[in-house]
Coordinates of C-alpha atoms in Angstrom, one line a residue:
Chain A
X1 CA 16.5 -5.0 17.5
X2 CA 17.1 -1.4 18.9
X3 CA 14.6 0.6 21.4
X4 CA 13.5 2.5 18.2
X5 CA 12.1 -0.4 16.7
X6 CA 10.2 -1.5 20.2
X7 CA 8.8 1.9 20.5
X8 CA 7.5 2.0 17.1
X9 CA 5.8 -1.7 17.8
X10 CA 4.4 -0.1 21.1
X11 CA 2.7 2.8 19.3
X12 CA 1.0 0.7 16.7
X13 CA 0.2 -1.6 19.2
X14 CA -1.9 1.1 21.5
X15 CA -3.6 2.2 18.0
X16 CA -4.5 -1.4 17.6
X17 CA -5.8 -1.7 21.3
X18 CA -7.6 1.7 21.2
X19 CA -9.9 0.7 18.1
X20 CA -11.1 -2.2 20.0
X21 CA -12.0 -0.4 23.2
X22 CA -13.5 2.6 20.6
X23 CA -16.3 0.6 18.7
X24 CA -18.6 -2.1 20.4
X25 CA -16.9 -4.6 19.5
X26 CA -14.6 -5.1 22.8
X27 CA -17.9 -4.5 25.4
X28 CA -19.8 -7.2 22.9
X29 CA -16.8 -9.5 22.9
X30 CA -16.2 -9.6 26.7
X31 CA -20.0 -9.7 27.4
X32 CA -20.5 -12.9 25.1
X33 CA -17.6 -14.6 26.1
X34 CA -18.5 -14.0 29.7
X35 CA -22.0 -15.3 29.3
X36 CA -21.7 -18.2 27.1
X37 CA -18.5 -19.5 29.1
X38 CA -20.0 -19.1 32.3
X39 CA -23.4 -20.7 31.6
X40 CA -22.1 -23.7 29.9
X41 CA -19.9 -24.0 33.0
X42 CA -22.6 -23.9 35.6
X43 CA -24.9 -25.8 33.8
X44 CA -23.4 -28.8 34.9
X45 CA -21.0 -27.6 37.9
X46 CA -24.1 -28.7 40.2
X47 CA -24.7 -32.1 38.9
X48 CA -21.0 -32.7 39.1
X49 CA -20.8 -31.8 42.8
X50 CA -17.2 -31.2 42.2
X51 CA -14.8 -28.2 42.8
X52 CA -13.5 -28.9 39.5
X53 CA -12.5 -26.3 36.6
X54 CA -11.4 -29.1 34.4
X55 CA -15.0 -28.9 32.1
X56 CA -14.3 -25.0 31.5
X57 CA -10.7 -25.4 30.4
X58 CA -12.5 -28.2 28.1
X59 CA -14.9 -25.6 26.7
X60 CA -12.6 -22.9 26.5
X61 CA -11.4 -24.0 22.7
X62 CA -15.0 -24.2 21.6
X63 CA -15.2 -20.8 22.7
X64 CA -12.2 -19.2 20.9
X65 CA -13.0 -21.3 17.8
X66 CA -15.9 -19.2 17.2
X67 CA -14.5 -15.8 19.0
X68 CA -11.0 -15.3 17.9
X69 CA -12.0 -15.3 14.0
X70 CA -14.4 -12.3 15.1
X71 CA -11.2 -10.5 16.7
X72 CA -9.0 -11.3 14.1
X73 CA -11.5 -10.9 10.8
X74 CA -11.4 -7.0 10.4
X75 CA -7.7 -6.6 11.6
X76 CA -6.5 -6.4 7.9
X77 CA -9.5 -6.9 6.1
X78 CA -10.8 -3.9 7.2
X79 CA -7.5 -1.7 6.2
X80 CA -7.7 -3.1 2.9
X81 CA -11.1 -2.0 2.4
X82 CA -10.9 1.5 3.8
X83 CA -7.4 1.8 2.1
X84 CA -6.1 2.9 5.6
X85 CA -3.4 0.1 4.7
X86 CA -2.1 2.6 1.7
X87 CA -1.7 5.2 4.5
X88 CA -0.4 2.5 7.1
X89 CA 2.3 1.3 5.3
X90 CA 3.6 4.1 3.9
X91 CA 4.7 5.7 7.3
X92 CA 8.5 4.7 8.4
X93 CA 7.4 1.0 9.5
X94 CA 8.6 -2.5 8.1
X95 CA 5.6 -4.7 7.8
X96 CA 7.0 -6.6 10.2
X97 CA 6.0 -4.5 12.8
X98 CA 2.8 -4.0 11.7
X99 CA 1.8 -7.9 11.9
X100 CA 3.7 -8.0 15.1
X101 CA 1.7 -4.9 16.6
X102 CA -1.6 -6.3 15.4
X103 CA -0.7 -9.9 16.5
X104 CA -0.2 -8.6 20.3
X105 CA -3.1 -6.1 19.9
X106 CA -5.6 -9.0 19.1
X107 CA -3.5 -11.2 22.1
X108 CA -3.8 -8.4 24.8
X109 CA -7.3 -8.1 24.2
X110 CA -8.3 -11.8 24.8
X111 CA -5.8 -12.0 27.7
X112 CA -8.0 -8.9 29.3
X113 CA -11.0 -10.9 28.1
X114 CA -9.7 -14.1 29.9
X115 CA -8.5 -12.5 32.9
X116 CA -12.2 -11.0 33.6
X117 CA -13.5 -15.0 33.7
X118 CA -11.2 -15.2 36.9
X119 CA -14.0 -14.9 39.2
X120 CA -14.8 -18.5 37.7
X121 CA -11.9 -20.1 39.8
X122 CA -12.6 -17.8 42.7
X123 CA -16.4 -18.7 43.3
X124 CA -15.3 -22.3 43.1
X125 CA -12.8 -21.8 45.8
X126 CA -15.4 -20.5 48.1
X127 CA -17.4 -23.6 47.6
X128 CA -14.2 -26.3 47.8
X129 CA -10.7 -27.0 47.5
X130 CA -9.7 -26.0 43.9
X131 CA -6.6 -27.8 42.8
X132 CA -4.3 -24.2 41.7
X133 CA -2.1 -26.3 39.2
X134 CA -4.5 -27.1 36.3
X135 CA -6.1 -23.9 36.6
X136 CA -2.9 -22.1 36.0
X137 CA -1.6 -24.3 33.4
X138 CA -5.6 -24.1 31.9
X139 CA -4.9 -20.6 31.6
X140 CA -1.6 -20.7 30.1
X141 CA -2.8 -23.5 28.0
X142 CA -5.6 -21.1 26.9
X143 CA -3.5 -17.9 26.2
X144 CA -1.1 -20.0 24.1
X145 CA -4.3 -21.6 22.0
X146 CA -5.6 -18.3 21.7
X147 CA -2.5 -17.1 20.4
X148 CA -2.5 -19.6 17.8
X149 CA -6.2 -18.9 16.7
X150 CA -5.4 -15.5 16.3
X151 CA -2.3 -15.8 14.5
X152 CA -4.2 -17.8 11.6
X153 CA -7.2 -15.8 11.5
X154 CA -4.5 -12.6 11.0
X155 CA -3.1 -14.5 8.3
X156 CA -6.4 -15.3 6.7
X157 CA -7.6 -11.7 7.2
X158 CA -5.0 -10.6 5.5
X159 CA -5.6 -12.5 2.2
X160 CA -9.2 -10.8 1.6
X161 CA -10.8 -7.7 1.6
X162 CA -13.9 -9.0 3.1
X163 CA -14.6 -9.8 6.7
X164 CA -16.9 -12.2 6.5
X165 CA -15.0 -14.3 4.5
X166 CA -12.0 -13.6 6.8
X167 CA -14.0 -14.7 9.8
X168 CA -15.7 -18.1 7.8
X169 CA -12.3 -18.8 6.4
X170 CA -10.4 -18.4 9.8
X171 CA -13.3 -20.3 11.6
X172 CA -12.9 -23.1 9.6
X173 CA -8.6 -23.3 9.4
X174 CA -8.8 -23.3 13.0
X175 CA -11.4 -26.0 13.4
X176 CA -8.9 -28.1 11.4
X177 CA -5.8 -27.4 13.2
X178 CA -7.6 -28.1 16.2
X179 CA -9.5 -31.2 15.2
X180 CA -6.8 -33.0 13.7
X181 CA -5.1 -34.1 16.7
X182 CA -8.5 -35.0 18.9
X183 CA -8.6 -38.5 19.9
X184 CA -12.1 -39.1 17.9
X185 CA -10.5 -38.0 14.4
X186 CA -7.3 -40.4 15.5
X187 CA -9.5 -43.2 16.0
X188 CA -10.5 -43.6 11.9
X189 CA -7.2 -42.0 10.8
X190 CA -4.6 -44.4 9.4
X191 CA -2.2 -45.9 11.5
X192 CA 0.9 -44.4 10.6
X193 CA -0.5 -40.6 10.3
X194 CA -1.3 -40.5 14.0
X195 CA 1.9 -39.4 15.5
X196 CA 2.1 -36.9 13.1
X197 CA -1.7 -35.8 13.5
X198 CA -1.2 -35.8 17.1
X199 CA 1.7 -33.7 16.9
X200 CA 0.2 -31.0 14.3
X201 CA -3.0 -30.9 16.3
X202 CA -3.5 -27.7 18.3
X203 CA -6.1 -29.4 20.7
X204 CA -3.8 -32.4 21.9
X205 CA -1.0 -30.1 22.8
X206 CA -3.7 -28.1 24.9
X207 CA -5.2 -30.9 26.8
X208 CA -1.3 -31.7 28.0
X209 CA -1.3 -28.1 29.6
X210 CA -4.7 -28.1 30.6
X211 CA -4.1 -31.1 32.8
X212 CA -1.1 -28.8 34.5
X213 CA 1.6 -30.5 32.7
X214 CA 3.4 -27.7 31.5
X215 CA 6.1 -28.9 29.0
X216 CA 8.5 -27.0 26.8
X217 CA 7.5 -28.8 24.0
X218 CA 4.1 -28.0 24.3
X219 CA 5.4 -24.3 24.4
X220 CA 7.9 -24.4 21.8
X221 CA 5.0 -26.1 19.4
X222 CA 2.6 -23.3 19.9
X223 CA 5.3 -20.6 19.6
X224 CA 6.5 -22.1 16.3
X225 CA 3.2 -22.5 15.0
X226 CA 2.2 -18.6 15.7
X227 CA 5.4 -17.6 14.5
X228 CA 4.9 -19.7 11.3
X229 CA 1.6 -17.5 10.7
X230 CA 3.0 -14.6 11.4
X231 CA 5.8 -14.8 8.8
X232 CA 3.5 -15.6 6.0
X233 CA 1.8 -12.9 7.0
X234 CA 4.5 -10.5 6.6
X235 CA 5.1 -12.4 3.4
X236 CA 1.3 -11.4 2.1
X237 CA 1.9 -7.9 2.9
X238 CA 4.8 -7.4 1.1
X239 CA 3.6 -9.3 -1.7
X240 CA 1.3 -6.6 -2.5
X241 CA 4.2 -4.4 -3.6
X242 CA 4.7 -6.5 -6.3
X243 CA 1.4 -7.4 -7.9
Chain B
X1 CA 15.2 16.0 -3.9
X2 CA 13.6 13.4 -6.3
X3 CA 15.1 11.7 -8.8
X4 CA 13.5 9.3 -11.3
X5 CA 14.9 7.3 -14.0
X6 CA 13.5 4.9 -16.5
X7 CA 10.7 3.8 -14.3
X8 CA 8.2 1.6 -15.7
X9 CA 5.4 -0.7 -13.8
X10 CA 3.0 -3.4 -15.3
X11 CA 0.5 -4.9 -13.9
X12 CA -0.1 -8.4 -15.7
X13 CA 0.1 -7.3 -19.6
X14 CA -0.6 -3.3 -19.1
X15 CA 1.7 -1.2 -19.0
X16 CA 1.0 2.1 -16.7
X17 CA 4.3 3.4 -16.8
X18 CA 7.0 3.2 -19.3
X19 CA 10.0 4.8 -18.9
X20 CA 9.7 7.8 -16.9
X21 CA 12.2 10.1 -16.3
X22 CA 12.0 13.2 -13.9
X23 CA 13.9 15.3 -11.5
X24 CA 12.5 17.5 -8.7
X25 CA 14.5 20.2 -6.7
X26 CA 14.0 21.3 -3.2
X27 CA 11.5 24.0 -3.0
X28 CA 10.1 23.2 -6.2
X29 CA 6.0 22.5 -6.4
X30 CA 5.4 20.1 -9.2
X31 CA 1.9 19.4 -10.5
X32 CA 0.6 16.3 -12.0
X33 CA -1.9 16.9 -14.7
X34 CA -3.7 14.2 -16.9
X35 CA -6.8 12.2 -17.3
X36 CA -7.9 9.3 -15.1
X37 CA -5.4 6.4 -15.9
X38 CA -2.5 8.3 -16.8
X39 CA -0.3 7.0 -13.9
X40 CA -0.4 9.8 -11.4
X41 CA -1.2 7.9 -8.5
X42 CA 0.9 5.0 -9.7
X43 CA 3.9 7.3 -9.7
X44 CA 3.3 8.5 -6.0
X45 CA 2.5 4.9 -5.0
X46 CA 5.7 4.1 -6.0
X47 CA 7.5 6.9 -4.7
X48 CA 6.0 6.2 -1.4
X49 CA 7.2 2.8 -1.7
X50 CA 3.5 1.4 -1.2
X51 CA 4.5 -0.5 -4.7
X52 CA 7.5 -1.2 -5.8
X53 CA 8.5 -0.6 -9.5
X54 CA 8.8 -3.0 -12.1
X55 CA 12.0 -1.1 -13.7
X56 CA 14.1 1.4 -13.2
X57 CA 14.8 3.7 -10.3
X58 CA 13.5 6.1 -7.5
X59 CA 16.0 8.4 -5.8
X60 CA 14.4 10.2 -2.8
X61 CA 17.2 12.5 -1.1
X62 CA 19.8 10.1 -2.5
X63 CA 17.8 7.1 -0.9
X64 CA 16.4 4.5 -3.3
X65 CA 13.0 3.6 -2.4
X66 CA 13.4 -0.4 -2.7
X67 CA 16.7 -0.1 -1.1
X68 CA 16.2 1.6 2.2
X69 CA 12.7 2.4 1.9
X70 CA 12.3 3.2 5.7
X71 CA 14.8 6.1 5.5
X72 CA 12.9 7.2 2.3
X73 CA 9.3 7.0 3.8
X74 CA 10.7 9.2 6.9
X75 CA 11.4 11.8 4.8
X76 CA 7.6 12.0 2.9
X77 CA 4.5 12.9 4.2
X78 CA 2.0 11.3 2.0
X79 CA -1.7 11.9 1.6
X80 CA -3.8 9.0 -0.6
X81 CA -6.4 9.9 -3.3
X82 CA -9.2 8.1 -1.0
X83 CA -8.2 10.3 2.4
X84 CA -8.4 6.8 4.2
X85 CA -8.5 7.6 7.8
X86 CA -9.4 5.5 11.2
X87 CA -12.9 6.3 11.3
X88 CA -13.2 5.4 14.8
X89 CA -10.5 7.6 16.5
X90 CA -10.9 11.2 17.4
X91 CA -8.9 13.4 15.8
X92 CA -6.6 14.3 18.6
X93 CA -6.1 10.6 18.7
X94 CA -5.4 10.3 15.3
X95 CA -2.7 13.0 15.0
X96 CA -1.1 11.9 18.5
X97 CA -0.8 8.1 16.5
X98 CA 0.9 10.0 13.7
X99 CA 2.8 12.0 15.7
X100 CA 4.5 8.8 17.9
X101 CA 4.6 6.9 14.9
X102 CA 6.6 9.4 12.9
X103 CA 9.3 9.7 15.9
X104 CA 8.6 13.2 17.2
X105 CA 9.8 13.4 20.7
X106 CA 7.3 12.8 23.6
X107 CA 7.4 16.5 25.1
X108 CA 7.1 17.9 21.6
X109 CA 4.2 16.1 20.8
X110 CA 1.4 18.3 21.8
X111 CA 2.8 21.4 20.7
X112 CA 3.3 20.1 17.2
X113 CA -0.3 18.9 17.0
X114 CA -1.6 22.4 18.0
X115 CA 0.6 23.9 15.8
X116 CA -0.2 21.5 12.8
X117 CA -4.4 21.6 13.8
X118 CA -4.1 25.2 13.7
X119 CA -2.1 25.2 10.3
X120 CA -5.0 23.4 9.0
X121 CA -8.0 24.7 10.6
X122 CA -8.6 21.8 12.7
X123 CA -8.8 23.4 16.1
X124 CA -12.5 23.4 16.1
X125 CA -13.1 19.8 15.6
X126 CA -9.8 18.0 17.5
X127 CA -11.9 16.3 19.9
X128 CA -14.5 14.9 17.2
X129 CA -14.7 11.3 16.0
X130 CA -13.3 11.5 12.2
X131 CA -16.2 9.5 11.1
X132 CA -18.5 12.6 12.0
X133 CA -16.3 14.8 10.1
X134 CA -17.0 16.6 6.6
X135 CA -15.6 15.8 3.7
X136 CA -13.8 18.9 4.0
X137 CA -12.4 18.6 7.2
X138 CA -11.3 14.7 6.4
X139 CA -9.3 16.7 4.0
X140 CA -7.9 18.5 6.6
X141 CA -7.1 16.0 8.8
X142 CA -5.4 14.2 6.0
X143 CA -3.4 16.9 5.1
X144 CA -2.4 17.3 8.8
X145 CA -1.0 14.4 9.0
X146 CA 1.0 14.4 6.1
X147 CA 2.9 17.8 7.6
X148 CA 3.1 16.4 11.0
X149 CA 6.7 15.6 11.1
X150 CA 7.4 18.7 8.5
X151 CA 8.7 16.6 5.8
X152 CA 11.1 17.9 3.3
X153 CA 8.9 16.1 0.5
X154 CA 5.3 16.3 0.4
X155 CA 3.0 14.0 -1.8
X156 CA -0.4 15.0 -2.0
X157 CA -2.9 12.8 -4.6
X158 CA -5.8 15.1 -5.6
X159 CA -5.7 17.1 -2.8
X160 CA -8.4 19.3 -3.6
X161 CA -11.5 16.8 -5.0
X162 CA -14.8 17.0 -3.5
X163 CA -14.0 20.4 -2.0
X164 CA -15.9 23.8 -2.7
X165 CA -14.4 26.5 -4.2
X166 CA -13.6 28.2 -0.6
X167 CA -12.1 25.5 0.7
X168 CA -9.8 24.5 -2.7
X169 CA -8.4 28.0 -2.4
X170 CA -7.7 27.9 1.2
X171 CA -5.9 24.6 0.3
X172 CA -3.8 26.0 -2.6
X173 CA -2.7 28.9 -0.5
X174 CA -1.5 26.4 2.4
X175 CA 0.3 24.3 -0.4
X176 CA 1.6 27.4 -1.6
X177 CA 2.8 28.2 1.9
X178 CA 4.6 24.8 2.5
X179 CA 6.1 24.9 -1.0
X180 CA 8.3 27.9 0.1
X181 CA 10.7 25.5 1.9
X182 CA 9.6 22.3 0.8
X183 CA 9.4 20.1 -2.1
X184 CA 5.9 19.6 -3.2
X185 CA 4.3 16.8 -5.8
X186 CA 0.5 16.8 -6.2
X187 CA -2.1 15.5 -8.7
X188 CA -5.4 17.0 -10.2
X189 CA -7.4 16.8 -13.2
X190 CA -8.6 20.3 -12.5
X191 CA -7.0 23.6 -12.8

């Protein structure tokens, strides 16, 4: 891994991020995220009467569930539909570089969006004493969870040229990956599968981190989930040459 | 410069290319002429390693395009038939992106974009978003993108379709000019 290799990823990444902010997508996305998130949080905040951000971090996986497929749906589908994929993949870049750049671009964009929600803990800190451990854990967990959704969504986008199909399939896949480890699913599942389902589910790992418990097990789990789908993505892109 | 040996490409059961042999020397301009479905575009896609061949080999300047495609791609400038461009970028942003990914040194990028824009007649639209350009200008942006890194080989898939007669002769002059030092392959179905 030399300097030129990383530089190329950086240039591709710059182009990806530019694509978000050159179109209205970025602004609509950020607007929807902030309005929905803040509204749902403050709706009950004064009823609880606690300076507690847990309800917000419980909401985030559900908001991301709808918004991350919206970020990833166009990434490959649009390149395929408009034909720019042919131009992109005949540049002297490897498939892996393009996949990583697209993923990092989406992740950077989500991190920017997420950082704008930092007004929330600050506002709450004015009202009462905030426990910062779970807040930091919550943000870290949200970034890893979003990364997993994005890598799964990106992979699905590479399978189709239709953005709407990419959106809906990514939504279903992210939902399945999230829900499989949730408590109310586990109650109904056969006993022998419970530990496995709990381990596979994106949600159960998120609840650990957002409690403020940052366990390397959870971080390794998320990293392998992300890597797996990026790797599959690169294989799909490579396969175009052999069809 | 380009050496194609026994090249074949099959999609499911239909053979698009069968036993194609050809050699292009440095400084030659080669035209692919043929009806639709003759395999012109397929050959180009294989040379640029967008597709892999089903059989045979393609060598670009001695480099096998399936073995070391990064190196062979770096030597080629390619304009695909449909002229795919990133619509929401401005011409300047787009050319800058190409220059960066193609590995042109940072302090030369500005100068090189200026030169290319001048050669392709893009100077007047350089600040415009690509989706506001007419077909003729889009074609020029595509061409500018292909010659950005001064490639030794230029592959142009139907570079003159959809242009008016004036633009066609302009593009042809440009190809001739480039073809003096470079190897050019282009396809067309109108002469």
